C-alpha cells in the first residue's frame, strides 16, 4: 500500500481492498506515472513529461455506487476524498466527481487509446460524416459563416452570417445569443445554461444576448387562471439558479477578462420566464411582446395553514424574486406589481420620467388592490387574457412609458441598431443551440422514465406463498427505488415537478429501502 494513496476509499470497507488493487494496477499499467506522496495526485515521472506529456492509454473503470447505480468512464484523478471520471452523456463528455462515501466498489475495464494514438484508417477510406454537422436552425434561419482563414474550425463554433454584419472588421462587436424557449426549470435550466456560458466564454463576447420566447400558455392550454399564474413562483428557485449563473458567474466573475453586457430581447416572457429579463442590464421588447403571467402570488397558499404562515412563505418567494430585480438594476416595485394581487402602484410623469406611488395618487394607475366590493376587481375574462390591472402585465407601450425597457426592436438588425453596434458585429450561438437541443432530448427521455418507474413500483406487490417469492418481489422494489434515486440525484433541477422536493424524496426512498431490508431479514425461511 505504500505505492498508492493509503486513504483511498477508506470510507467504504467493502470497496477498500478491491479499489486498492485496481489503483495499484492502474499505476503499473500506465508506465509513465511515478509514485506520488500521500495526499497528492499521481504526477508525471519527469520534467520532460510536463513539457511533452506522453500519450498513454486511458484507463476505463466501472464504479458501483451505494445507491445502486453503475457508472462507467475514464479515470482522470484520484485523491483521498474522491475520484474524478469522464463519462459520456447525451449532452457530451462530462467530468464528474464521486466521493468515497458514495462508492461501494470499483472495477477495472479494458483500456482505450488516448486521443491522438488511435490507429490511422486506410487512406482509401472516405471521411466519416462529422459528428457536429449542423442542420439549418429553424429558430433564426441563420446560415453558417466561414471561419477565419487558416485552421479547421468546428461549424458549431463559427459565427452566423445572417446575424452578422462586417464580421471581419477588427472592431466588430462579438454577440453571443442564448435562446430561451420552453418550460423554465426543464428545457431552460441551470445545467445546459452553465455549458452554454462556458462556450460563450471562449468567444469573449461584448454582449450576452438572451432572446426570450417562452409563453405560459404553452403548457396551460391558453387557459390561465390566478392559481396557475401564482404557480410561477414555485419555480423562482430555478430562475434564481439561472440568474446566479448569468450574474455571479459571468457579470461579477473576475475570471471573465472581458465582462459582457447582459441584454434581454423579449418576444414572450410569461409564467416562470417572466423573472428572467430582470437579470439583464438592458431590456428590449419586440413590438408585440408580452411580459407577465406571474401574478396572484397571494393565492399560492390559499387554504393551507394560517395567515402568518402563508405570508411568511409568500415573503420568502417575493424576497428571492425582488433580489433578481435589484441585481439586474431594475425597480423592484415593477416586479412586485407583476406579482401581488393586493399591491397598488401608480405613477406621474415628472421631467419626462415616471415617479412611482405605492397607492392610487398617481396620474396613471398600473395596478389597484383588486377589491371586488369596491368595483376594482378584474373580470375572469380579463384575468385569463392578462388585460386587467389587479396585477401588472407589461407590453412594449407600457414598458417604454414607465422606463422599464430600453427600447423596442422588431428585428435582429433593429436590435443591433438600438445597441449601437450595427456597423460591425458577429454573432455566435450555434453550439448553445446544440446544447439546449441535447438537454431537451435527454430530459424528454429521463422524465417519462421516472414516471414509469413510479408506476412500476406501485404495481410491484409483495405476494407469494413462500419467503423466497415475497423477497424476490422486495428485491424488485429495491431495484426500482434505486433507479429512481439515481435519476432524481442526477436531475434534481427538473425532477421536482414529478417527485416534489428532490432531497425529501431521496430521504424518503432511502428510509423505504431500509424498511424493505428489514422485511427481507424478518421473512426468511425458518430452519
Short mmCIF file of C-alpha atoms in Angstrom, two decimals:
data_model
loop_
_atom_site.label_atom_id
_atom_site.label_comp_id
_atom_site.label_asym_id
_atom_site.label_seq_id
_atom_site.Cartn_x
_atom_site.Cartn_y
_atom_site.Cartn_z
CA UNK A 1 0.00 0.00 0.00
CA UNK A 2 2.99 2.35 0.08
CA UNK A 3 2.62 2.62 -3.68
CA UNK A 4 -0.78 4.26 -3.63
CA UNK A 5 -2.81 6.65 -1.53
CA UNK A 6 -3.45 4.85 1.72
CA UNK A 7 -6.67 6.69 2.41
CA UNK A 8 -8.32 5.98 -0.96
CA UNK A 9 -11.84 4.76 -0.41
CA UNK A 10 -11.19 4.40 3.29
CA UNK A 11 -14.79 5.50 3.83
CA UNK A 12 -16.05 2.24 2.31
CA UNK A 13 -14.90 -1.03 3.83
CA UNK A 14 -16.35 -3.10 1.04
CA UNK A 15 -14.68 -1.02 -1.63
CA UNK A 16 -11.33 -0.66 0.10
CA UNK A 17 -9.37 -3.75 -0.89
CA UNK A 18 -10.73 -4.04 -4.43
CA UNK A 19 -10.13 -0.39 -5.18
CA UNK A 20 -6.60 -0.51 -3.82
CA UNK A 21 -5.73 -3.41 -6.09
CA UNK A 22 -7.32 -1.56 -9.01
CA UNK A 23 -5.45 1.69 -8.49
CA UNK A 24 -2.15 -0.13 -7.99
CA UNK A 25 -2.68 -1.94 -11.29
CA UNK A 26 -3.54 1.33 -12.99
CA UNK A 27 -0.25 2.82 -11.82
CA UNK A 28 1.66 -0.19 -13.08
CA UNK A 29 -0.15 -0.22 -16.41
CA UNK A 30 0.32 3.48 -17.06
CA UNK A 31 4.09 3.17 -17.05
CA UNK A 32 4.69 6.89 -17.38
CA UNK A 33 3.35 7.70 -13.92
CA UNK A 34 5.51 7.74 -10.85
CA UNK A 35 4.51 7.30 -7.26
CA UNK A 36 3.11 10.36 -5.51
CA UNK A 37 3.42 11.37 -1.88
CA UNK A 38 0.43 10.53 0.25
CA UNK A 39 -2.27 13.16 -0.22
CA UNK A 40 -1.14 14.26 -3.68
CA UNK A 41 -2.35 13.10 -7.05
CA UNK A 42 -0.30 10.99 -9.45
CA UNK A 43 2.28 13.09 -11.34
CA UNK A 44 4.43 12.65 -14.48
CA UNK A 45 7.71 10.84 -13.95
CA UNK A 46 9.94 13.61 -15.20
CA UNK A 47 10.06 17.30 -16.00
CA UNK A 48 10.25 16.40 -19.66
CA UNK A 49 6.87 14.79 -19.46
CA UNK A 50 5.43 18.10 -18.24
CA UNK A 51 6.68 19.76 -21.37
CA UNK A 52 5.58 16.97 -23.70
CA UNK A 53 3.07 14.71 -21.96
CA UNK A 54 3.24 11.13 -23.15
CA UNK A 55 0.11 9.84 -24.83
CA UNK A 56 -0.99 6.83 -22.81
CA UNK A 57 -3.93 4.51 -22.77
CA UNK A 58 -6.96 5.88 -20.97
CA UNK A 59 -8.00 3.66 -18.09
CA UNK A 60 -11.70 2.93 -18.04
CA UNK A 61 -13.35 1.97 -14.77
CA UNK A 62 -16.78 0.90 -13.59
CA UNK A 63 -17.97 2.39 -10.30
CA UNK A 64 -20.78 0.78 -8.36
CA UNK A 65 -22.45 3.34 -6.12
CA UNK A 66 -24.20 2.56 -2.88
CA UNK A 67 -27.47 3.83 -4.34
CA UNK A 68 -27.38 1.01 -6.93
CA UNK A 69 -26.16 2.97 -9.94
CA UNK A 70 -23.27 1.76 -12.11
CA UNK A 71 -21.04 4.41 -13.68
CA UNK A 72 -18.55 3.71 -16.47
CA UNK A 73 -15.96 6.25 -17.52
CA UNK A 74 -12.32 7.22 -17.87
CA UNK A 75 -10.32 7.66 -14.66
CA UNK A 76 -8.94 11.22 -14.57
CA UNK A 77 -7.92 11.78 -10.95
CA UNK A 78 -7.93 10.11 -7.56
CA UNK A 79 -7.46 11.78 -4.18
CA UNK A 80 -8.01 10.97 -0.54
CA UNK A 81 -11.64 12.10 -0.85
CA UNK A 82 -12.89 11.35 -4.36
CA UNK A 83 -12.24 10.01 -7.83
CA UNK A 84 -12.87 12.11 -10.90
CA UNK A 85 -14.01 10.39 -14.09
CA UNK A 86 -15.08 11.42 -17.55
CA UNK A 87 -18.40 9.91 -18.60
CA UNK A 88 -20.44 10.18 -21.76
CA UNK A 89 -23.96 11.59 -21.68
CA UNK A 90 -26.49 12.90 -24.16
CA UNK A 91 -25.02 16.38 -23.72
CA UNK A 92 -21.43 15.29 -24.39
CA UNK A 93 -18.48 14.24 -22.24
CA UNK A 94 -18.94 15.27 -18.62
CA UNK A 95 -16.32 15.23 -15.86
CA UNK A 96 -17.81 14.12 -12.55
CA UNK A 97 -16.52 13.58 -9.01
CA UNK A 98 -17.65 10.65 -6.91
CA UNK A 99 -16.85 10.79 -3.21
CA UNK A 100 -15.63 7.78 -1.29
CA UNK A 101 -18.68 7.71 0.92
CA UNK A 102 -20.87 7.15 -2.18
CA UNK A 103 -18.87 4.21 -3.61
CA UNK A 104 -19.40 0.52 -2.96
CA UNK A 105 -16.85 -0.98 -5.38
CA UNK A 106 -14.72 -0.22 -8.44
CA UNK A 107 -13.93 -2.50 -11.38
CA UNK A 108 -11.15 -2.05 -13.91
CA UNK A 109 -12.27 -2.22 -17.56
CA UNK A 110 -10.36 -2.55 -20.83
CA UNK A 111 -8.22 0.49 -21.56
CA UNK A 112 -8.91 2.64 -24.62
CA UNK A 113 -6.36 4.52 -26.74
CA UNK A 114 -5.72 8.11 -25.73
CA UNK A 115 -6.73 10.84 -28.19
CA UNK A 116 -4.14 11.07 -30.96
CA UNK A 117 -2.90 7.48 -30.55
CA UNK A 118 -5.63 5.67 -32.47
CA UNK A 119 -4.51 3.59 -35.47
CA UNK A 120 -4.75 5.51 -38.71
CA UNK A 121 -7.52 4.44 -41.04
CA UNK A 122 -6.82 3.23 -44.56
CA UNK A 123 -6.03 6.11 -46.84
CA UNK A 124 -8.55 4.91 -49.38
CA UNK A 125 -11.42 5.29 -46.91
CA UNK A 126 -13.74 8.23 -47.28
CA UNK A 127 -14.05 10.58 -44.35
CA UNK A 128 -16.85 9.72 -41.97
CA UNK A 129 -19.62 12.31 -41.61
CA UNK A 130 -18.63 14.79 -38.96
CA UNK A 131 -20.38 14.43 -35.64
CA UNK A 132 -21.10 18.12 -35.35
CA UNK A 133 -22.55 18.57 -38.84
CA UNK A 134 -25.29 21.15 -38.32
CA UNK A 135 -28.72 21.39 -39.83
CA UNK A 136 -30.18 24.79 -40.53
CA UNK A 137 -31.59 26.19 -37.27
CA UNK A 138 -35.27 26.90 -37.74
CA UNK A 139 -35.25 29.33 -34.81
CA UNK A 140 -33.30 32.01 -36.62
CA UNK A 141 -32.76 30.86 -40.23
CA UNK A 142 -29.07 31.57 -39.81
CA UNK A 143 -26.54 30.06 -42.17
CA UNK A 144 -23.10 29.11 -41.03
CA UNK A 145 -20.39 31.55 -41.90
CA UNK A 146 -16.85 30.75 -42.89
CA UNK A 147 -14.28 30.76 -40.18
CA UNK A 148 -11.18 32.88 -40.27
CA UNK A 149 -8.75 31.71 -42.91
CA UNK A 150 -6.36 29.14 -41.58
CA UNK A 151 -7.07 26.11 -39.43
CA UNK A 152 -10.17 23.99 -39.40
CA UNK A 153 -12.93 25.24 -37.09
CA UNK A 154 -15.93 23.24 -35.98
CA UNK A 155 -19.04 24.62 -37.63
CA UNK A 156 -20.75 24.99 -34.28
CA UNK A 157 -18.01 27.42 -33.24
CA UNK A 158 -18.31 29.72 -36.26
CA UNK A 159 -20.29 32.91 -36.42
CA UNK A 160 -23.68 33.10 -38.12
CA UNK A 161 -23.53 35.10 -41.33
CA UNK A 162 -27.20 36.16 -41.40
CA UNK A 163 -26.88 37.50 -37.87
CA UNK A 164 -23.62 39.34 -38.56
CA UNK A 165 -22.51 42.48 -40.38
CA UNK A 166 -18.93 43.28 -41.44
CA UNK A 167 -17.67 40.43 -39.23
CA UNK A 168 -14.08 40.76 -40.49
CA UNK A 169 -13.84 44.32 -39.21
CA UNK A 170 -11.27 44.32 -36.36
CA UNK A 171 -13.62 46.48 -34.33
CA UNK A 172 -16.65 44.20 -34.84
CA UNK A 173 -18.51 43.59 -31.60
CA UNK A 174 -18.97 39.98 -30.55
CA UNK A 175 -22.53 38.90 -29.76
CA UNK A 176 -23.33 35.57 -28.15
CA UNK A 177 -27.02 34.77 -28.28
CA UNK A 178 -28.84 32.37 -25.96
CA UNK A 179 -32.33 31.29 -26.99
CA UNK A 180 -34.65 30.82 -24.02
CA UNK A 181 -37.64 28.79 -25.12
CA UNK A 182 -39.87 26.23 -23.47
CA UNK A 183 -40.57 25.45 -19.84
CA UNK A 184 -38.32 27.20 -17.33
CA UNK A 185 -37.00 24.56 -14.97
CA UNK A 186 -36.91 21.86 -17.65
CA UNK A 187 -35.81 22.94 -21.14
CA UNK A 188 -34.47 26.14 -19.57
CA UNK A 189 -32.40 25.20 -16.52
CA UNK A 190 -29.04 25.56 -14.85
CA UNK A 191 -27.22 22.54 -16.30
CA UNK A 192 -27.43 23.44 -20.01
CA UNK A 193 -27.00 27.15 -19.24
CA UNK A 194 -23.69 26.50 -17.47
CA UNK A 195 -22.44 24.66 -20.55
CA UNK A 196 -23.64 27.46 -22.82
CA UNK A 197 -21.98 30.11 -20.69
CA UNK A 198 -18.74 28.09 -20.77
CA UNK A 199 -18.95 28.06 -24.56
CA UNK A 200 -19.70 31.80 -24.62
CA UNK A 201 -16.57 32.50 -22.57
CA UNK A 202 -14.42 31.05 -25.38
CA UNK A 203 -15.65 33.84 -27.68
CA UNK A 204 -15.24 36.62 -25.07
CA UNK A 205 -18.45 38.37 -26.17
CA UNK A 206 -19.13 42.06 -25.76
CA UNK A 207 -22.87 41.29 -25.43
CA UNK A 208 -24.56 38.22 -23.99
CA UNK A 209 -27.99 38.32 -25.64
CA UNK A 210 -30.93 36.47 -24.08
CA UNK A 211 -33.69 36.01 -26.65
CA UNK A 212 -36.76 35.07 -24.61
CA UNK A 213 -39.80 33.44 -26.20
CA UNK A 214 -41.44 31.35 -23.50
CA UNK A 215 -45.19 31.55 -23.04
CA UNK A 216 -47.08 30.30 -20.01
CA UNK A 217 -49.90 29.03 -22.22
CA UNK A 218 -47.51 26.59 -23.93
CA UNK A 219 -48.31 24.25 -21.07
CA UNK A 220 -51.56 25.72 -19.75
CA UNK A 221 -53.55 25.40 -23.00
CA UNK A 222 -54.41 29.10 -23.25
CA UNK A 223 -56.47 28.89 -20.08
CA UNK A 224 -54.54 30.70 -17.41
CA UNK A 225 -56.09 31.25 -14.03
CA UNK A 226 -54.87 33.21 -10.98
CA UNK A 227 -53.76 29.99 -9.29
CA UNK A 228 -51.84 28.89 -12.38
CA UNK A 229 -50.07 32.24 -12.57
CA UNK A 230 -49.19 32.06 -8.89
CA UNK A 231 -47.57 28.67 -9.52
CA UNK A 232 -44.85 30.51 -11.46
CA UNK A 233 -43.36 31.32 -8.05
CA UNK A 234 -42.83 27.62 -7.38
CA UNK A 235 -40.02 27.88 -9.92
CA UNK A 236 -38.43 31.04 -8.61
CA UNK A 237 -35.57 28.99 -7.11
CA UNK A 238 -34.74 27.62 -10.54
CA UNK A 239 -34.79 31.11 -12.01
CA UNK A 240 -32.54 32.20 -9.14
CA UNK A 241 -30.07 29.49 -10.20
CA UNK A 242 -30.18 30.85 -13.74
CA UNK A 243 -29.64 34.40 -12.51
CA UNK A 244 -26.69 33.32 -10.37
CA UNK A 245 -25.03 31.82 -13.44
CA UNK A 246 -25.58 34.96 -15.52
CA UNK A 247 -24.76 37.47 -12.80
CA UNK A 248 -22.42 35.78 -10.32
CA UNK A 249 -20.59 33.51 -12.76
CA UNK A 250 -20.43 35.96 -15.66
CA UNK A 251 -21.02 39.60 -14.83
CA UNK A 252 -19.39 39.55 -11.39
CA UNK A 253 -16.81 36.84 -12.09
CA UNK A 254 -13.23 38.22 -12.18
CA UNK A 255 -12.14 35.26 -14.34
CA UNK A 256 -14.01 36.76 -17.29
CA UNK A 257 -11.38 39.05 -18.78
CA UNK A 258 -13.98 40.96 -20.79
CA UNK A 259 -17.26 41.47 -18.94
CA UNK A 260 -20.13 41.14 -21.40
CA UNK A 261 -23.19 43.30 -21.11
CA UNK A 262 -26.25 41.12 -20.50
CA UNK A 263 -29.14 42.14 -22.76
CA UNK A 264 -32.65 40.63 -22.80
CA UNK A 265 -34.72 40.76 -26.00
CA UNK A 266 -38.25 39.73 -25.11
CA UNK A 267 -40.79 38.26 -27.50
CA UNK A 268 -42.79 36.44 -24.81
CA UNK A 269 -41.79 36.10 -21.17
CA UNK A 270 -44.84 34.61 -19.49
CA UNK A 271 -45.06 32.49 -16.36
CA UNK A 272 -41.72 31.48 -14.80
CA UNK A 273 -39.84 33.04 -17.74
CA UNK A 274 -41.13 36.46 -16.66
CA UNK A 275 -38.44 36.64 -13.98
CA UNK A 276 -35.53 36.21 -16.41
CA UNK A 277 -35.47 39.70 -18.05
CA UNK A 278 -34.87 41.24 -14.63
CA UNK A 279 -31.31 39.83 -14.54
CA UNK A 280 -30.31 41.73 -17.71
CA UNK A 281 -28.52 45.08 -17.76
CA UNK A 282 -30.71 46.26 -20.61
CA UNK A 283 -34.13 45.06 -21.74
CA UNK A 284 -35.69 45.40 -25.19
CA UNK A 285 -39.14 44.25 -26.26
CA UNK A 286 -40.44 43.11 -29.61
CA UNK A 287 -43.33 45.35 -30.76
CA UNK A 288 -45.87 42.68 -29.79
CA UNK A 289 -44.04 41.48 -26.67
CA UNK A 290 -45.87 40.08 -23.66
CA UNK A 291 -44.24 40.01 -20.23
CA UNK A 292 -46.01 38.81 -17.11
CA UNK A 293 -48.26 35.93 -16.13
CA UNK A 294 -46.63 35.52 -12.71
CA UNK A 295 -49.21 37.34 -10.62
CA UNK A 296 -51.59 36.42 -7.82
CA UNK A 297 -48.91 35.04 -5.51
CA UNK A 298 -51.37 35.98 -2.75
CA UNK A 299 -53.41 32.88 -3.76
CA UNK A 300 -50.48 30.45 -3.88
CA UNK A 301 -51.09 29.01 -0.39
CA UNK A 302 -54.81 29.65 -0.24
CA UNK A 303 -56.46 27.24 2.18
CA UNK A 304 -53.17 25.99 3.62
CA UNK A 305 -52.01 26.96 7.10
CA UNK A 306 -52.83 30.18 8.90
CA UNK A 307 -52.34 33.71 7.64
CA UNK A 308 -48.93 34.20 9.30
CA UNK A 309 -47.52 31.01 7.78
CA UNK A 310 -48.85 31.91 4.32
CA UNK A 311 -47.39 35.41 4.47
CA UNK A 312 -44.03 34.01 5.55
CA UNK A 313 -43.93 31.70 2.53
CA UNK A 314 -45.03 34.50 0.21
CA UNK A 315 -42.43 36.90 1.65
CA UNK A 316 -39.71 34.27 1.18
CA UNK A 317 -40.52 33.87 -2.51
CA UNK A 318 -41.01 37.59 -3.07
CA UNK A 319 -37.64 38.28 -1.45
CA UNK A 320 -35.89 35.96 -3.88
CA UNK A 321 -37.74 37.39 -6.86
CA UNK A 322 -37.14 41.02 -5.92
CA UNK A 323 -33.49 40.17 -5.37
CA UNK A 324 -33.27 39.34 -9.07
CA UNK A 325 -34.57 42.81 -9.97
CA UNK A 326 -32.13 44.52 -7.61
CA UNK A 327 -29.18 42.54 -9.01
CA UNK A 328 -30.19 43.48 -12.53
CA UNK A 329 -30.54 47.14 -11.61
CA UNK A 330 -34.32 47.37 -12.02
CA UNK A 331 -37.02 48.84 -9.78
CA UNK A 332 -38.30 46.04 -7.56
CA UNK A 333 -41.69 47.77 -7.39
CA UNK A 334 -42.36 46.79 -11.00
CA UNK A 335 -41.81 43.13 -10.17
CA UNK A 336 -43.95 43.44 -7.04
CA UNK A 337 -46.79 44.92 -9.09
CA UNK A 338 -46.48 42.00 -11.52
CA UNK A 339 -46.70 39.51 -8.65
CA UNK A 340 -49.07 40.69 -5.92
CA UNK A 341 -52.82 40.99 -6.25
CA UNK A 342 -53.06 43.30 -3.20
CA UNK A 343 -50.30 45.71 -4.29
CA UNK A 344 -51.14 49.13 -5.68
CA UNK A 345 -48.82 51.05 -8.00
CA UNK A 346 -49.40 54.27 -9.94
CA UNK A 347 -47.12 56.89 -11.46
CA UNK A 348 -46.89 60.53 -12.50
CA UNK A 349 -44.54 61.81 -15.20
CA UNK A 350 -42.10 64.34 -13.72
CA UNK A 351 -39.48 65.88 -16.01
CA UNK A 352 -40.09 63.17 -18.59
CA UNK A 353 -39.56 60.35 -16.10
CA UNK A 354 -42.10 58.30 -14.16
CA UNK A 355 -42.41 58.90 -10.44
CA UNK A 356 -43.95 55.85 -8.77
CA UNK A 357 -46.52 55.91 -5.95
CA UNK A 358 -47.46 52.81 -3.97
CA UNK A 359 -51.08 53.94 -3.87
CA UNK A 360 -53.68 55.38 -6.25
CA UNK A 361 -52.48 59.00 -6.11
CA UNK A 362 -50.51 58.92 -9.37
CA UNK A 363 -51.89 60.21 -12.64
CA UNK A 364 -51.81 56.74 -14.20
CA UNK A 365 -52.78 53.58 -12.31
CA UNK A 366 -50.76 50.48 -13.16
CA UNK A 367 -52.35 48.17 -10.58
CA UNK A 368 -55.06 48.57 -7.98
CA UNK A 369 -55.80 46.39 -4.98
CA UNK A 370 -58.32 44.19 -6.82
CA UNK A 371 -61.05 44.94 -4.30
CA UNK A 372 -64.16 43.49 -5.96
CA UNK A 373 -66.57 45.05 -3.42
CA UNK A 374 -65.24 48.49 -4.36
CA UNK A 375 -65.59 47.70 -8.04
CA UNK A 376 -61.85 47.32 -8.64
CA UNK A 377 -61.73 43.58 -9.28
CA UNK A 378 -60.86 42.26 -12.73
CA UNK A 379 -63.33 40.05 -14.52
CA UNK A 380 -62.34 36.42 -15.09
CA UNK A 381 -62.05 37.15 -18.81
CA UNK A 382 -59.61 39.99 -18.14
CA UNK A 383 -57.58 37.80 -15.78
CA UNK A 384 -57.32 34.95 -18.28
CA UNK A 385 -56.28 37.32 -21.08
CA UNK A 386 -53.88 39.30 -18.93
CA UNK A 387 -55.83 42.51 -19.65
CA UNK A 388 -56.82 43.63 -16.17
CA UNK A 389 -54.96 45.73 -13.62
CA UNK A 390 -55.14 43.59 -10.49
CA UNK A 391 -51.59 42.55 -11.41
CA UNK A 392 -49.23 44.17 -13.91
CA UNK A 393 -48.63 42.57 -17.30
CA UNK A 394 -46.27 44.56 -19.49
CA UNK A 395 -46.25 45.23 -23.22
CA UNK A 396 -43.98 47.43 -25.33
CA UNK A 397 -46.06 50.58 -24.86
CA UNK A 398 -46.31 50.34 -21.07
CA UNK A 399 -42.72 49.13 -20.69
CA UNK A 400 -41.43 52.18 -22.53
CA UNK A 401 -43.78 54.60 -20.79
CA UNK A 402 -42.61 53.62 -17.29
CA UNK A 403 -38.95 53.42 -18.32
CA UNK A 404 -38.67 49.69 -17.61
CA UNK A 405 -37.29 48.82 -21.04
CA UNK A 406 -34.55 50.48 -23.06
CA UNK A 407 -36.27 50.26 -26.42
CA UNK A 408 -38.33 48.29 -28.93
CA UNK A 409 -36.81 46.16 -31.68
CA UNK A 410 -38.77 44.17 -34.23
CA UNK A 411 -35.81 42.52 -35.96
CA UNK A 412 -32.29 41.48 -35.09
CA UNK A 413 -30.93 44.36 -37.20
CA UNK A 414 -33.17 46.77 -35.29
CA UNK A 415 -31.80 45.45 -32.03
CA UNK A 416 -28.20 45.86 -33.16
CA UNK A 417 -29.02 49.45 -34.11
CA UNK A 418 -30.56 50.09 -30.69
CA UNK A 419 -27.44 48.63 -29.05
CA UNK A 420 -25.21 50.91 -31.13
CA UNK A 421 -23.23 48.12 -32.80
CA UNK A 422 -24.95 47.91 -36.21
CA UNK A 423 -21.86 48.95 -38.19
CA UNK A 424 -19.88 45.80 -37.42
CA UNK A 425 -20.77 42.75 -35.34
CA UNK A 426 -20.61 38.97 -35.46
CA UNK A 427 -22.95 36.60 -33.68
CA UNK A 428 -22.26 33.19 -32.19
CA UNK A 429 -24.59 30.70 -30.56
CA UNK A 430 -24.90 27.57 -32.69
CA UNK A 431 -23.21 25.39 -30.11
CA UNK A 432 -25.55 26.79 -27.49
CA UNK A 433 -28.47 25.67 -29.68
CA UNK A 434 -26.98 22.18 -29.82
CA UNK A 435 -26.50 22.05 -26.05
CA UNK A 436 -30.11 23.11 -25.48
CA UNK A 437 -31.45 20.59 -28.00
CA UNK A 438 -29.41 17.74 -26.49
CA UNK A 439 -30.58 18.62 -22.99
CA UNK A 440 -34.22 18.76 -24.11
CA UNK A 441 -33.90 15.32 -25.67
CA UNK A 442 -32.25 13.95 -22.55
CA UNK A 443 -34.89 15.15 -20.11
CA UNK A 444 -37.56 14.17 -22.63
CA UNK A 445 -36.30 10.63 -22.18
CA UNK A 446 -35.50 10.67 -18.46
CA UNK A 447 -38.64 12.27 -17.01
CA UNK A 448 -41.06 9.79 -18.62
CA UNK A 449 -38.74 7.03 -17.41
CA UNK A 450 -39.06 8.37 -13.86
CA UNK A 451 -42.86 8.37 -14.12
CA UNK A 452 -42.78 4.82 -15.46
CA UNK A 453 -40.66 3.70 -12.52
CA UNK A 454 -43.17 5.22 -10.11
CA UNK A 455 -45.92 3.23 -11.83
CA UNK A 456 -43.85 0.04 -11.72
CA UNK A 457 -43.21 0.48 -8.02
CA UNK A 458 -46.91 0.90 -7.33
CA UNK A 459 -47.64 -2.25 -9.34
CA UNK A 460 -44.93 -4.35 -7.67
CA UNK A 461 -46.73 -6.04 -4.79
CA UNK A 462 -45.18 -8.30 -2.19
CA UNK A 463 -47.15 -11.51 -2.65
CA UNK A 464 -46.30 -15.20 -2.69
CA UNK A 465 -46.70 -18.32 -0.68
CA UNK A 466 -43.03 -18.66 0.26
CA UNK A 467 -40.46 -16.23 1.70
CA UNK A 468 -38.43 -16.65 -1.50
CA UNK A 469 -41.34 -15.45 -3.63
CA UNK A 470 -42.04 -12.49 -1.36
CA UNK A 471 -38.38 -11.46 -1.12
CA UNK A 472 -37.97 -11.61 -4.89
CA UNK A 473 -40.74 -9.03 -5.10
CA UNK A 474 -39.00 -6.94 -2.44
CA UNK A 475 -35.75 -7.14 -4.41
CA UNK A 476 -37.59 -5.80 -7.47
CA UNK A 477 -38.92 -2.94 -5.35
CA UNK A 478 -35.38 -2.12 -4.18
CA UNK A 479 -34.10 -2.09 -7.76
CA UNK A 480 -36.83 0.29 -8.87
CA UNK A 481 -36.29 2.59 -5.89
CA UNK A 482 -32.53 2.72 -6.51
CA UNK A 483 -33.15 3.62 -10.15
CA UNK A 484 -35.48 6.44 -9.10
CA UNK A 485 -32.97 7.77 -6.57
CA UNK A 486 -30.27 7.75 -9.24
CA UNK A 487 -32.40 9.74 -11.69
CA UNK A 488 -33.55 12.27 -9.10
CA UNK A 489 -29.99 12.80 -7.83
CA UNK A 490 -28.73 13.50 -11.35
CA UNK A 491 -31.68 15.58 -12.49
CA UNK A 492 -32.70 17.38 -9.31
CA UNK A 493 -33.39 20.64 -11.10
CA UNK A 494 -36.10 19.09 -13.29
CA UNK A 495 -37.38 16.18 -11.19
CA UNK A 496 -39.20 18.34 -8.65
CA UNK A 497 -42.36 18.60 -10.75
CA UNK A 498 -42.70 14.82 -10.53
CA UNK A 499 -41.46 13.92 -7.05
CA UNK A 500 -41.78 17.15 -5.09
CA UNK A 501 -38.73 18.30 -3.16
CA UNK A 502 -35.91 16.11 -4.55
CA UNK A 503 -33.94 15.89 -1.29
CA UNK A 504 -37.06 14.96 0.69
CA UNK A 505 -37.91 12.35 -1.93
CA UNK A 506 -34.44 10.79 -1.78
CA UNK A 507 -34.53 10.69 2.04
CA UNK A 508 -37.96 9.04 1.98
CA UNK A 509 -36.88 6.43 -0.55
CA UNK A 510 -33.74 5.58 1.40
CA UNK A 511 -35.89 5.10 4.51
CA UNK A 512 -38.12 2.86 2.41
CA UNK A 513 -35.10 0.80 1.34
CA UNK A 514 -34.13 0.32 4.97
CA UNK A 515 -37.65 -0.85 5.76
CA UNK A 516 -37.58 -3.33 2.87
CA UNK A 517 -34.22 -4.70 4.07
CA UNK A 518 -35.75 -5.25 7.49
CA UNK A 519 -38.74 -7.03 5.98
CA UNK A 520 -36.40 -9.30 4.00
CA UNK A 521 -34.46 -10.24 7.14
CA UNK A 522 -37.67 -10.92 9.04
CA UNK A 523 -39.21 -13.02 6.25
CA UNK A 524 -36.56 -15.68 5.73
CA UNK A 525 -37.25 -19.40 5.70
CA UNK A 526 -37.07 -20.97 9.13
CA UNK A 527 -34.52 -23.70 9.52
#
